[in-house]
N, CA, C and O atoms as CSV, one atom per row, in Angstrom:
chain,resi,resn,atom,element,x,y,z
A,1,MET,N,N,8.391,23.579,32.639
A,1,MET,CA,C,7.602,22.595,32.887
A,1,MET,C,C,6.874,22.573,31.876
A,1,MET,O,O,6.662,23.679,31.379
A,2,ARG,N,N,6.292,21.482,31.263
A,2,ARG,CA,C,5.396,20.948,30.178
A,2,ARG,C,C,3.964,20.783,30.782
A,2,ARG,O,O,3.774,20.013,31.724
A,3,THR,N,N,2.990,21.497,30.239
A,3,THR,CA,C,1.572,21.369,30.816
A,3,THR,C,C,0.725,20.795,29.499
A,3,THR,O,O,-0.442,20.434,29.654
A,4,GLY,N,N,1.300,20.737,28.341
A,4,GLY,CA,C,0.311,20.233,27.141
A,4,GLY,C,C,-0.071,18.637,27.371
A,4,GLY,O,O,0.497,17.894,28.171
A,5,ASN,N,N,-1.104,18.299,26.536
A,5,ASN,CA,C,-1.548,16.951,26.738
A,5,ASN,C,C,-1.380,16.255,25.574
A,5,ASN,O,O,-2.083,15.252,25.454
A,6,GLU,N,N,-0.523,16.568,24.558
A,6,GLU,CA,C,-0.058,15.787,23.364
A,6,GLU,C,C,1.292,15.175,23.697
A,6,GLU,O,O,2.011,15.793,24.483
A,7,PRO,N,N,1.657,14.174,23.250
A,7,PRO,CA,C,2.742,13.447,23.300
A,7,PRO,C,C,3.806,14.360,22.853
A,7,PRO,O,O,3.629,15.151,21.926
A,8,ILE,N,N,5.133,14.236,23.635
A,8,ILE,CA,C,6.306,14.989,23.258
A,8,ILE,C,C,6.830,14.691,21.767
A,8,ILE,O,O,6.918,15.613,20.957
A,9,THR,N,N,7.153,13.451,21.456
A,9,THR,CA,C,7.579,12.778,20.369
A,9,THR,C,C,6.683,12.667,19.366
A,9,THR,O,O,7.143,12.031,18.417
A,10,ALA,N,N,5.333,13.130,19.186
A,10,ALA,CA,C,4.523,12.768,18.259
A,10,ALA,C,C,4.908,13.200,16.805
A,10,ALA,O,O,5.274,14.348,16.549
A,11,ARG,N,N,4.803,12.207,15.869
A,11,ARG,CA,C,5.159,12.440,14.395
A,11,ARG,C,C,4.393,11.828,13.593
A,11,ARG,O,O,3.757,10.857,14.004
A,12,SER,N,N,4.291,12.232,12.356
A,12,SER,CA,C,3.122,11.861,11.550
A,12,SER,C,C,3.806,10.790,10.771
A,12,SER,O,O,4.908,11.092,10.314
A,13,PRO,N,N,3.321,9.521,10.522
A,13,PRO,CA,C,3.887,8.498,9.845
A,13,PRO,C,C,3.710,8.419,8.447
A,13,PRO,O,O,3.234,7.411,7.925
A,14,LEU,N,N,4.120,9.581,7.696
A,14,LEU,CA,C,3.800,9.498,6.195
A,14,LEU,C,C,4.671,8.699,5.466
A,14,LEU,O,O,4.329,8.218,4.385
A,15,ARG,N,N,5.837,8.501,5.989
A,15,ARG,CA,C,6.646,7.650,5.007
A,15,ARG,C,C,6.124,6.169,5.159
A,15,ARG,O,O,6.119,5.482,4.138
A,16,LEU,N,N,5.724,5.666,6.236
A,16,LEU,CA,C,4.979,4.323,6.498
A,16,LEU,C,C,3.621,4.328,5.614
A,16,LEU,O,O,3.335,3.330,4.953
A,17,ARG,N,N,2.966,5.233,5.616
A,17,ARG,CA,C,1.700,5.268,5.002
A,17,ARG,C,C,2.115,5.412,3.371
A,17,ARG,O,O,1.350,4.953,2.523
A,18,CYS,N,N,3.151,5.960,3.055
A,18,CYS,CA,C,3.385,6.009,1.695
A,18,CYS,C,C,3.791,4.524,1.083
A,18,CYS,O,O,3.475,4.173,-0.053
A,19,GLY,N,N,4.464,3.792,1.918
A,19,GLY,CA,C,5.020,2.683,1.660
A,19,GLY,C,C,3.672,1.614,1.539
A,19,GLY,O,O,3.479,0.775,0.659
A,20,LEU,N,N,2.916,1.897,2.581
A,20,LEU,CA,C,1.638,0.991,2.392
A,20,LEU,C,C,0.707,1.089,1.151
A,20,LEU,O,O,0.095,0.170,0.607
A,21,ALA,N,N,0.739,2.431,0.820
A,21,ALA,CA,C,-0.267,2.749,-0.250
A,21,ALA,C,C,0.537,2.134,-1.465
A,21,ALA,O,O,-0.037,1.336,-2.205
A,22,ALA,N,N,1.830,2.483,-1.680
A,22,ALA,CA,C,2.265,1.665,-2.691
A,22,ALA,C,C,2.194,0.314,-2.826
A,22,ALA,O,O,1.948,-0.224,-3.905
A,23,PHE,N,N,2.431,-0.395,-1.605
A,23,PHE,CA,C,2.245,-1.813,-1.595
A,23,PHE,C,C,0.783,-2.190,-2.102
A,23,PHE,O,O,0.605,-3.017,-2.996
A,24,GLY,N,N,-0.316,-1.469,-1.414
A,24,GLY,CA,C,-1.682,-1.602,-1.789
A,24,GLY,C,C,-2.123,-1.657,-3.320
A,24,GLY,O,O,-2.764,-2.547,-3.880
A,25,LEU,N,N,-1.574,-0.382,-3.891
A,25,LEU,CA,C,-1.451,-0.152,-5.229
A,25,LEU,C,C,-0.884,-1.250,-6.217
A,25,LEU,O,O,-1.450,-1.467,-7.288
A,26,VAL,N,N,0.117,-1.853,-5.870
A,26,VAL,CA,C,0.736,-2.622,-6.614
A,26,VAL,C,C,-0.213,-4.126,-6.701
A,26,VAL,O,O,-0.474,-4.761,-7.722
A,27,TRP,N,N,-0.588,-4.419,-5.385
A,27,TRP,CA,C,-1.393,-5.652,-5.272
A,27,TRP,C,C,-2.669,-5.512,-5.843
A,27,TRP,O,O,-3.169,-6.457,-6.452
A,28,ALA,N,N,-3.295,-4.357,-5.706
A,28,ALA,CA,C,-4.776,-4.219,-6.388
A,28,ALA,C,C,-4.706,-3.987,-7.924
A,28,ALA,O,O,-5.644,-4.239,-8.681
A,29,THR,N,N,-3.757,-3.588,-8.231
A,29,THR,CA,C,-3.457,-3.267,-9.904
A,29,THR,C,C,-3.278,-4.875,-10.409
A,29,THR,O,O,-3.989,-5.403,-11.263
A,30,GLY,N,N,-2.237,-5.489,-9.733
A,30,GLY,CA,C,-2.080,-6.802,-10.220
A,30,GLY,C,C,-3.377,-7.736,-9.788
A,30,GLY,O,O,-3.689,-8.547,-10.659
A,31,GLY,N,N,-3.961,-7.751,-8.918
A,31,GLY,CA,C,-5.075,-8.426,-8.865
A,31,GLY,C,C,-6.427,-8.135,-9.789
A,31,GLY,O,O,-7.295,-8.969,-10.048
A,32,ALA,N,N,-6.396,-6.817,-10.199
A,32,ALA,CA,C,-7.099,-6.569,-11.190
A,32,ALA,C,C,-6.841,-7.134,-12.636
A,32,ALA,O,O,-7.698,-7.636,-13.363
A,33,TRP,N,N,-5.721,-6.991,-12.878
A,33,TRP,CA,C,-5.141,-7.439,-13.913
A,33,TRP,C,C,-5.680,-8.940,-14.349
A,33,TRP,O,O,-6.302,-9.337,-15.334
A,34,LEU,N,N,-5.145,-9.613,-13.138
A,34,LEU,CA,C,-5.381,-11.156,-12.817
A,34,LEU,C,C,-6.673,-11.705,-13.039
A,34,LEU,O,O,-6.925,-12.707,-13.708
A,35,PHE,N,N,-7.670,-10.795,-12.278
A,35,PHE,CA,C,-9.139,-11.217,-12.371
A,35,PHE,C,C,-9.717,-10.841,-13.659
A,35,PHE,O,O,-10.654,-11.501,-14.109
A,36,ALA,N,N,-9.251,-9.859,-14.281
A,36,ALA,CA,C,-9.723,-9.562,-15.849
A,36,ALA,C,C,-9.247,-10.713,-16.835
A,36,ALA,O,O,-10.038,-11.044,-17.719
A,37,ALA,N,N,-8.042,-11.333,-16.754
A,37,ALA,CA,C,-7.692,-12.197,-17.566
A,37,ALA,C,C,-8.233,-13.450,-17.395
A,37,ALA,O,O,-8.327,-14.237,-18.337
A,38,ALA,N,N,-8.704,-13.783,-15.959
A,38,ALA,CA,C,-9.274,-15.043,-15.638
A,38,ALA,C,C,-10.811,-15.025,-15.868
A,38,ALA,O,O,-11.546,-15.991,-15.665
A,39,GLY,N,N,-11.241,-13.683,-16.362
A,39,GLY,CA,C,-12.717,-13.743,-16.746
A,39,GLY,C,C,-13.825,-13.424,-15.503
A,39,GLY,O,O,-14.996,-13.797,-15.560
A,40,HIS,N,N,-13.256,-12.682,-14.392
A,40,HIS,CA,C,-14.087,-12.301,-13.324
A,40,HIS,C,C,-14.143,-10.930,-13.195
A,40,HIS,O,O,-13.510,-10.270,-12.370
A,41,PRO,N,N,-15.047,-10.439,-14.170
A,41,PRO,CA,C,-15.244,-8.699,-14.065
A,41,PRO,C,C,-15.548,-8.143,-12.678
A,41,PRO,O,O,-15.181,-7.014,-12.354
A,42,GLY,N,N,-16.221,-8.950,-11.870
A,42,GLY,CA,C,-16.870,-8.192,-10.698
A,42,GLY,C,C,-15.722,-8.028,-9.813
A,42,GLY,O,O,-15.547,-6.990,-9.175
A,43,TRP,N,N,-14.930,-9.036,-9.759
A,43,TRP,CA,C,-13.537,-8.884,-8.916
A,43,TRP,C,C,-12.513,-8.014,-9.391
A,43,TRP,O,O,-11.709,-7.394,-8.695
A,44,ALA,N,N,-12.626,-8.018,-10.917
A,44,ALA,CA,C,-11.346,-7.104,-11.440
A,44,ALA,C,C,-11.941,-5.832,-11.054
A,44,ALA,O,O,-11.210,-5.150,-10.335
A,45,ILE,N,N,-13.083,-5.334,-11.345
A,45,ILE,CA,C,-13.575,-4.055,-10.885
A,45,ILE,C,C,-13.619,-3.448,-9.548
A,45,ILE,O,O,-13.599,-2.232,-9.355
A,46,ALA,N,N,-13.687,-4.459,-8.519
A,46,ALA,CA,C,-13.405,-4.383,-7.094
A,46,ALA,C,C,-11.890,-3.926,-7.071
A,46,ALA,O,O,-11.564,-2.800,-6.694
A,47,CYS,N,N,-11.126,-4.736,-7.436
A,47,CYS,CA,C,-9.621,-4.458,-7.354
A,47,CYS,C,C,-9.273,-3.007,-8.095
A,47,CYS,O,O,-8.628,-2.115,-7.544
A,48,GLY,N,N,-9.731,-2.945,-9.232
A,48,GLY,CA,C,-9.567,-1.614,-9.685
A,48,GLY,C,C,-9.991,-0.393,-8.799
A,48,GLY,O,O,-9.214,0.543,-8.612
A,49,VAL,N,N,-11.198,-0.430,-8.282
A,49,VAL,CA,C,-11.656,0.540,-7.434
A,49,VAL,C,C,-10.494,0.872,-6.398
A,49,VAL,O,O,-9.992,1.979,-6.207
A,50,LEU,N,N,-10.128,-0.507,-5.678
A,50,LEU,CA,C,-9.116,-0.388,-4.424
A,50,LEU,C,C,-7.880,0.174,-5.009
A,50,LEU,O,O,-7.314,1.037,-4.337
A,51,ALA,N,N,-7.318,-0.191,-6.237
A,51,ALA,CA,C,-6.369,0.351,-6.687
A,51,ALA,C,C,-6.433,1.861,-6.880
A,51,ALA,O,O,-5.483,2.511,-6.443
A,52,LEU,N,N,-7.441,2.501,-7.482
A,52,LEU,CA,C,-7.815,3.945,-7.530
A,52,LEU,C,C,-7.721,4.803,-6.078
A,52,LEU,O,O,-7.236,5.929,-5.968
A,53,VAL,N,N,-8.293,4.009,-5.014
A,53,VAL,CA,C,-8.300,4.602,-3.772
A,53,VAL,C,C,-6.847,4.582,-3.276
A,53,VAL,O,O,-6.467,5.567,-2.643
A,54,ALA,N,N,-6.083,3.677,-3.469
A,54,ALA,CA,C,-4.506,3.505,-3.220
A,54,ALA,C,C,-3.796,4.615,-3.758
A,54,ALA,O,O,-2.969,5.264,-3.117
A,55,LEU,N,N,-4.182,4.869,-5.150
A,55,LEU,CA,C,-3.585,5.893,-5.975
A,55,LEU,C,C,-3.821,7.375,-5.467
A,55,LEU,O,O,-2.956,8.250,-5.497
A,56,VAL,N,N,-5.037,7.525,-5.023
A,56,VAL,CA,C,-5.320,8.707,-4.590
A,56,VAL,C,C,-4.607,9.034,-3.138
A,56,VAL,O,O,-4.259,10.162,-2.790
A,57,ASP,N,N,-4.471,7.932,-2.424
A,57,ASP,CA,C,-3.993,8.069,-1.151
A,57,ASP,C,C,-2.658,8.380,-1.338
A,57,ASP,O,O,-2.216,9.349,-0.721
A,58,LEU,N,N,-1.760,7.603,-2.239
A,58,LEU,CA,C,-0.306,8.003,-2.420
A,58,LEU,C,C,0.074,9.142,-3.003
A,58,LEU,O,O,1.221,9.567,-2.860
A,59,VAL,N,N,-0.916,9.819,-3.784
A,59,VAL,CA,C,-0.623,11.157,-4.216
A,59,VAL,C,C,-0.637,12.116,-3.229
A,59,VAL,O,O,0.226,12.982,-3.085
A,60,VAL,N,N,-1.796,11.932,-2.427
A,60,VAL,CA,C,-1.982,12.994,-1.222
A,60,VAL,C,C,-0.749,12.530,-0.327
A,60,VAL,O,O,-0.024,13.520,-0.233
A,61,VAL,N,N,-0.339,11.748,0.185
A,61,VAL,CA,C,0.757,11.401,1.153
A,61,VAL,C,C,2.173,12.132,0.583
A,61,VAL,O,O,3.037,12.685,1.264
A,62,ILE,N,N,2.131,11.949,-0.967
A,62,ILE,CA,C,3.357,12.460,-1.481
A,62,ILE,C,C,3.469,14.024,-1.548
A,62,ILE,O,O,4.490,14.712,-1.515
A,63,ARG,N,N,2.101,14.426,-1.656
A,63,ARG,CA,C,1.982,15.850,-1.624
A,63,ARG,C,C,2.334,16.306,-0.083
A,63,ARG,O,O,3.126,17.233,0.086
A,64,HIS,N,N,1.790,15.705,0.920
A,64,HIS,CA,C,2.464,16.076,2.201
A,64,HIS,C,C,3.711,16.095,2.593
A,64,HIS,O,O,4.272,16.800,3.432
A,65,ILE,N,N,4.156,15.129,1.806
A,65,ILE,CA,C,5.853,14.723,2.326
A,65,ILE,C,C,6.422,16.147,1.681
A,65,ILE,O,O,7.044,16.926,2.404
A,66,ARG,N,N,6.214,16.398,0.494
A,66,ARG,CA,C,6.822,17.353,-0.228
A,66,ARG,C,C,6.616,18.964,0.350
A,66,ARG,O,O,7.403,19.883,0.124
A,67,GLN,N,N,5.516,19.046,1.048
A,67,GLN,CA,C,5.192,20.276,1.855
A,67,GLN,C,C,6.107,20.522,2.953
A,67,GLN,O,O,6.140,21.588,3.568
A,68,GLY,N,N,6.897,19.457,3.207
A,68,GLY,CA,C,7.820,19.604,4.437
A,68,GLY,C,C,7.004,19.827,5.677
A,68,GLY,O,O,5.775,19.877,5.722
A,69,PRO,N,N,8.056,19.988,6.936
A,69,PRO,CA,C,7.306,20.075,8.295
A,69,PRO,C,C,6.718,21.290,8.447
A,69,PRO,O,O,7.170,22.275,7.863
A,70,HIS,N,N,5.642,21.353,9.250
A,70,HIS,CA,C,4.813,22.467,9.411
A,70,HIS,C,C,5.293,23.027,10.846
A,70,HIS,O,O,5.798,22.272,11.677
A,71,TYR,N,N,5.090,24.465,11.088
A,71,TYR,CA,C,5.486,24.818,12.412
A,71,TYR,C,C,4.752,24.137,13.498
A,71,TYR,O,O,3.571,23.831,13.340
A,72,GLN,N,N,5.303,23.918,14.445
A,72,GLN,CA,C,4.946,23.326,15.812
A,72,GLN,C,C,5.301,24.234,16.873
A,72,GLN,O,O,6.392,24.804,16.922
A,73,PRO,N,N,4.287,24.381,17.806
A,73,PRO,CA,C,5.027,25.298,18.903
A,73,PRO,C,C,5.888,24.517,19.842
A,73,PRO,O,O,5.640,23.337,20.093
A,74,GLY,N,N,6.949,25.195,20.392
A,74,GLY,CA,C,7.662,24.397,21.332
A,74,GLY,C,C,7.130,23.816,22.576
A,74,GLY,O,O,5.932,23.915,22.843
A,75,ARG,N,N,7.989,23.199,23.370
A,75,ARG,CA,C,7.466,22.645,24.509
A,75,ARG,C,C,6.868,23.609,25.719
A,75,ARG,O,O,6.109,23.145,26.570
A,76,ASP,N,N,7.181,24.646,25.712
A,76,ASP,CA,C,6.718,25.568,26.599
A,76,ASP,C,C,5.447,26.243,26.226
A,76,ASP,O,O,4.942,27.001,27.054
A,77,VAL,N,N,4.898,26.066,25.134
A,77,VAL,CA,C,3.698,26.406,24.545
A,77,VAL,C,C,2.605,25.291,24.701
A,77,VAL,O,O,2.606,24.353,23.903
A,78,PRO,N,N,1.516,25.377,25.873
A,78,PRO,CA,C,0.591,24.420,25.835
A,78,PRO,C,C,-0.297,24.347,24.906
A,78,PRO,O,O,-0.362,25.424,24.312
A,79,PRO,N,N,-1.173,23.400,24.415
A,79,PRO,CA,C,-2.068,23.306,23.203
A,79,PRO,C,C,-3.206,24.054,23.772
A,79,PRO,O,O,-3.394,24.213,24.978
A,80,TYR,N,N,-4.070,24.573,22.667
A,80,TYR,CA,C,-5.281,25.337,22.960
A,80,TYR,C,C,-6.303,24.620,23.751
A,80,TYR,O,O,-6.570,23.485,23.354
A,81,GLU,N,N,-6.898,25.039,24.744
A,81,GLU,CA,C,-7.817,24.578,25.356
A,81,GLU,C,C,-9.053,25.130,25.390
A,81,GLU,O,O,-9.106,26.261,25.872
A,82,PRO,N,N,-10.167,24.589,24.969
A,82,PRO,CA,C,-11.479,25.403,24.834
A,82,PRO,C,C,-11.923,26.056,25.904
A,82,PRO,O,O,-11.737,25.622,27.041
A,83,VAL,N,N,-12.616,27.272,25.625
A,83,VAL,CA,C,-13.205,27.992,26.601
A,83,VAL,C,C,-14.252,27.180,27.399
A,83,VAL,O,O,-14.989,26.373,26.832
A,84,LYS,N,N,-14.302,27.422,28.769
A,84,LYS,CA,C,-15.285,26.428,29.340
A,84,LYS,C,C,-16.502,27.140,30.015
A,84,LYS,O,O,-17.306,26.575,30.757
A,85,GLU,N,N,-16.525,28.432,29.662
A,85,GLU,CA,C,-17.685,29.306,30.232
A,85,GLU,C,C,-18.716,29.017,29.088
A,85,GLU,O,O,-18.536,28.843,27.883
A,86,ARG,N,N,-19.859,29.023,29.854
A,86,ARG,CA,C,-21.123,29.036,28.656
A,86,ARG,C,C,-21.708,30.321,28.598
A,86,ARG,O,O,-21.622,31.159,29.496
A,87,ARG,N,N,-22.333,30.468,27.479
A,87,ARG,CA,C,-23.180,31.532,27.261
A,87,ARG,C,C,-24.600,31.314,27.631
A,87,ARG,O,O,-25.206,30.270,27.388
A,88,PRO,N,N,-25.121,32.393,28.257
A,88,PRO,CA,C,-26.689,32.210,28.447
A,88,PRO,C,C,-27.535,32.174,27.328
A,88,PRO,O,O,-27.342,32.833,26.307
A,89,ARG,N,N,-28.559,31.335,27.534
A,89,ARG,CA,C,-29.520,31.077,26.338
A,89,ARG,C,C,-30.325,32.382,26.248
A,89,ARG,O,O,-30.623,33.015,27.261
A,90,PRO,N,N,-30.679,32.780,24.977
A,90,PRO,CA,C,-31.946,33.814,24.850
A,90,PRO,C,C,-33.208,33.228,25.232
A,90,PRO,O,O,-34.239,33.897,25.182
């Protein structure tokens, strides 16, 4: 019998996050280039910052994917529940 409070089929959506980060990187880079070519430096900088954030997210996601799956306890191991007793105040 399972007594844990987390979902049985919980998974991390790293591949979806990787795709969304790549999509955002492409669009933000393209937007920065187009705004720079059109002479709108403020919007080009904003898109450049967004592209940088997407690039950092993509690097982190790829690193997590390459690390592989981490140990997860089996169904018979309930999650840690915090201690409910209170310590007396001094």
